mmCIF file of C-alpha atoms in Angstrom:
data_model
loop_
_atom_site.group_PDB
_atom_site.id
_atom_site.type_symbol
_atom_site.label_atom_id
_atom_site.label_comp_id
_atom_site.label_asym_id
_atom_site.label_seq_id
_atom_site.Cartn_x
_atom_site.Cartn_y
_atom_site.Cartn_z
ATOM 1 C CA UNK A 1 0.000 0.000 0.000
ATOM 2 C CA UNK A 2 1.375 3.389 -0.940
ATOM 3 C CA UNK A 3 1.427 6.418 1.334
ATOM 4 C CA UNK A 4 -1.283 8.093 -0.782
ATOM 5 C CA UNK A 5 -3.550 5.055 -0.465
ATOM 6 C CA UNK A 6 -2.890 4.996 3.273
ATOM 7 C CA UNK A 7 -3.784 8.691 3.582
ATOM 8 C CA UNK A 8 -6.901 8.219 1.424
ATOM 9 C CA UNK A 9 -8.222 5.787 4.028
ATOM 10 C CA UNK A 10 -7.985 8.536 6.639
ATOM 11 C CA UNK A 11 -5.379 6.781 8.765
ATOM 12 C CA UNK A 12 -3.112 9.043 10.842
ATOM 13 C CA UNK A 13 0.543 9.356 9.875
ATOM 14 C CA UNK A 14 1.793 7.890 13.167
ATOM 15 C CA UNK A 15 0.177 4.565 12.224
ATOM 16 C CA UNK A 16 2.217 4.516 9.030
ATOM 17 C CA UNK A 17 5.370 5.104 11.089
ATOM 18 C CA UNK A 18 4.501 2.169 13.366
ATOM 19 C CA UNK A 19 3.860 -0.082 10.374
ATOM 20 C CA UNK A 20 7.212 0.855 8.837
ATOM 21 C CA UNK A 21 9.035 0.300 12.142
ATOM 22 C CA UNK A 22 7.451 -3.114 12.673
ATOM 23 C CA UNK A 23 8.205 -4.204 9.117
ATOM 24 C CA UNK A 24 11.785 -2.973 9.495
ATOM 25 C CA UNK A 25 12.113 -4.903 12.754
ATOM 26 C CA UNK A 26 10.938 -8.062 10.985
ATOM 27 C CA UNK A 27 13.526 -7.609 8.213
ATOM 28 C CA UNK A 28 16.357 -6.911 10.681
ATOM 29 C CA UNK A 29 15.252 -9.886 12.754
ATOM 30 C CA UNK A 30 15.291 -12.205 9.737
ATOM 31 C CA UNK A 31 18.742 -11.075 8.623
ATOM 32 C CA UNK A 32 20.280 -11.531 12.047
ATOM 33 C CA UNK A 33 18.514 -14.851 12.621
ATOM 34 C CA UNK A 34 20.178 -16.145 9.460
ATOM 35 C CA UNK A 35 23.513 -14.789 10.704
ATOM 36 C CA UNK A 36 23.049 -16.716 13.966
ATOM 37 C CA UNK A 37 22.640 -13.795 16.371
ATOM 38 C CA UNK A 38 21.014 -15.042 19.547
ATOM 39 C CA UNK A 39 19.356 -11.716 20.394
ATOM 40 C CA UNK A 40 17.385 -11.943 17.130
ATOM 41 C CA UNK A 41 15.520 -14.936 18.554
ATOM 42 C CA UNK A 42 14.123 -12.710 21.276
ATOM 43 C CA UNK A 43 13.271 -9.964 18.795
ATOM 44 C CA UNK A 44 11.399 -12.501 16.638
ATOM 45 C CA UNK A 45 9.472 -13.700 19.676
ATOM 46 C CA UNK A 46 8.640 -10.133 20.746
ATOM 47 C CA UNK A 47 7.523 -9.306 17.201
ATOM 48 C CA UNK A 48 5.224 -12.320 17.151
ATOM 49 C CA UNK A 49 3.922 -11.514 20.656
ATOM 50 C CA UNK A 50 2.947 -8.097 19.317
ATOM 51 C CA UNK A 51 0.917 -9.819 16.632
ATOM 52 C CA UNK A 52 -0.807 -11.942 19.261
ATOM 53 C CA UNK A 53 -1.761 -8.834 21.248
ATOM 54 C CA UNK A 54 -2.997 -6.991 18.152
ATOM 55 C CA UNK A 55 -5.029 -9.979 17.022
ATOM 56 C CA UNK A 56 -6.881 -9.972 20.346
ATOM 57 C CA UNK A 57 -8.667 -6.847 19.066
ATOM 58 C CA UNK A 58 -9.929 -8.793 16.053
ATOM 59 C CA UNK A 59 -11.539 -12.213 15.909
ATOM 60 C CA UNK A 60 -10.935 -15.074 18.301
ATOM 61 C CA UNK A 61 -9.900 -17.241 15.345
ATOM 62 C CA UNK A 62 -7.181 -14.751 14.341
ATOM 63 C CA UNK A 63 -5.893 -14.604 17.913
ATOM 64 C CA UNK A 64 -5.788 -18.402 18.101
ATOM 65 C CA UNK A 65 -3.801 -18.664 14.852
ATOM 66 C CA UNK A 66 -1.302 -16.017 15.968
ATOM 67 C CA UNK A 67 -0.935 -17.719 19.354
ATOM 68 C CA UNK A 68 -0.308 -21.061 17.651
ATOM 69 C CA UNK A 69 2.321 -19.447 15.414
ATOM 70 C CA UNK A 70 3.901 -17.796 18.471
ATOM 71 C CA UNK A 71 4.358 -21.159 20.203
ATOM 72 C CA UNK A 72 5.621 -22.805 17.023
ATOM 73 C CA UNK A 73 8.219 -20.079 16.477
ATOM 74 C CA UNK A 74 9.223 -20.202 20.160
ATOM 75 C CA UNK A 75 9.672 -23.962 19.968
ATOM 76 C CA UNK A 76 11.725 -23.801 16.777
ATOM 77 C CA UNK A 77 13.976 -20.983 17.990
ATOM 78 C CA UNK A 78 14.660 -22.352 21.479
ATOM 79 C CA UNK A 79 14.995 -26.111 21.029
ATOM 80 C CA UNK A 80 18.406 -27.747 21.540
ATOM 81 C CA UNK A 81 19.373 -27.800 17.838
ATOM 82 C CA UNK A 82 18.685 -24.080 17.574
ATOM 83 C CA UNK A 83 20.609 -23.346 20.771
ATOM 84 C CA UNK A 84 23.659 -25.046 19.268
ATOM 85 C CA UNK A 85 23.270 -23.044 16.039
ATOM 86 C CA UNK A 86 23.069 -19.734 17.869
ATOM 87 C CA UNK A 87 25.829 -20.623 20.326
ATOM 88 C CA UNK A 88 28.230 -21.508 17.473
ATOM 89 C CA UNK A 89 28.313 -17.879 16.274
ATOM 90 C CA UNK A 90 28.815 -16.317 19.679
ATOM 91 C CA UNK A 91 31.969 -14.199 19.935
ATOM 92 C CA UNK A 92 34.876 -16.102 21.462
ATOM 93 C CA UNK A 93 36.675 -14.794 24.516
ATOM 94 C CA UNK A 94 40.339 -13.893 23.944
ATOM 95 C CA UNK A 95 41.321 -14.776 27.525
#
């Protein structure tokens, strides 16, 4: 959706800023997840938790789907195989 289309719907500009920030967070999260940064796991979980909260204002079915996806993502990012993957790229101590 373009900015003009967004404005035509009567939405305030601060909502557009939030949408851009959340989309940017998702992109940054994806890049750093692929690079093996452990903090990106938490950002991904926080991003998905935000979707769960927002979906509570819509239908119960949407909230249930987002909650299911939240638990699936949490499981995949924090199981033992994933912990090894994210630990392997941690910076090594020089001591």
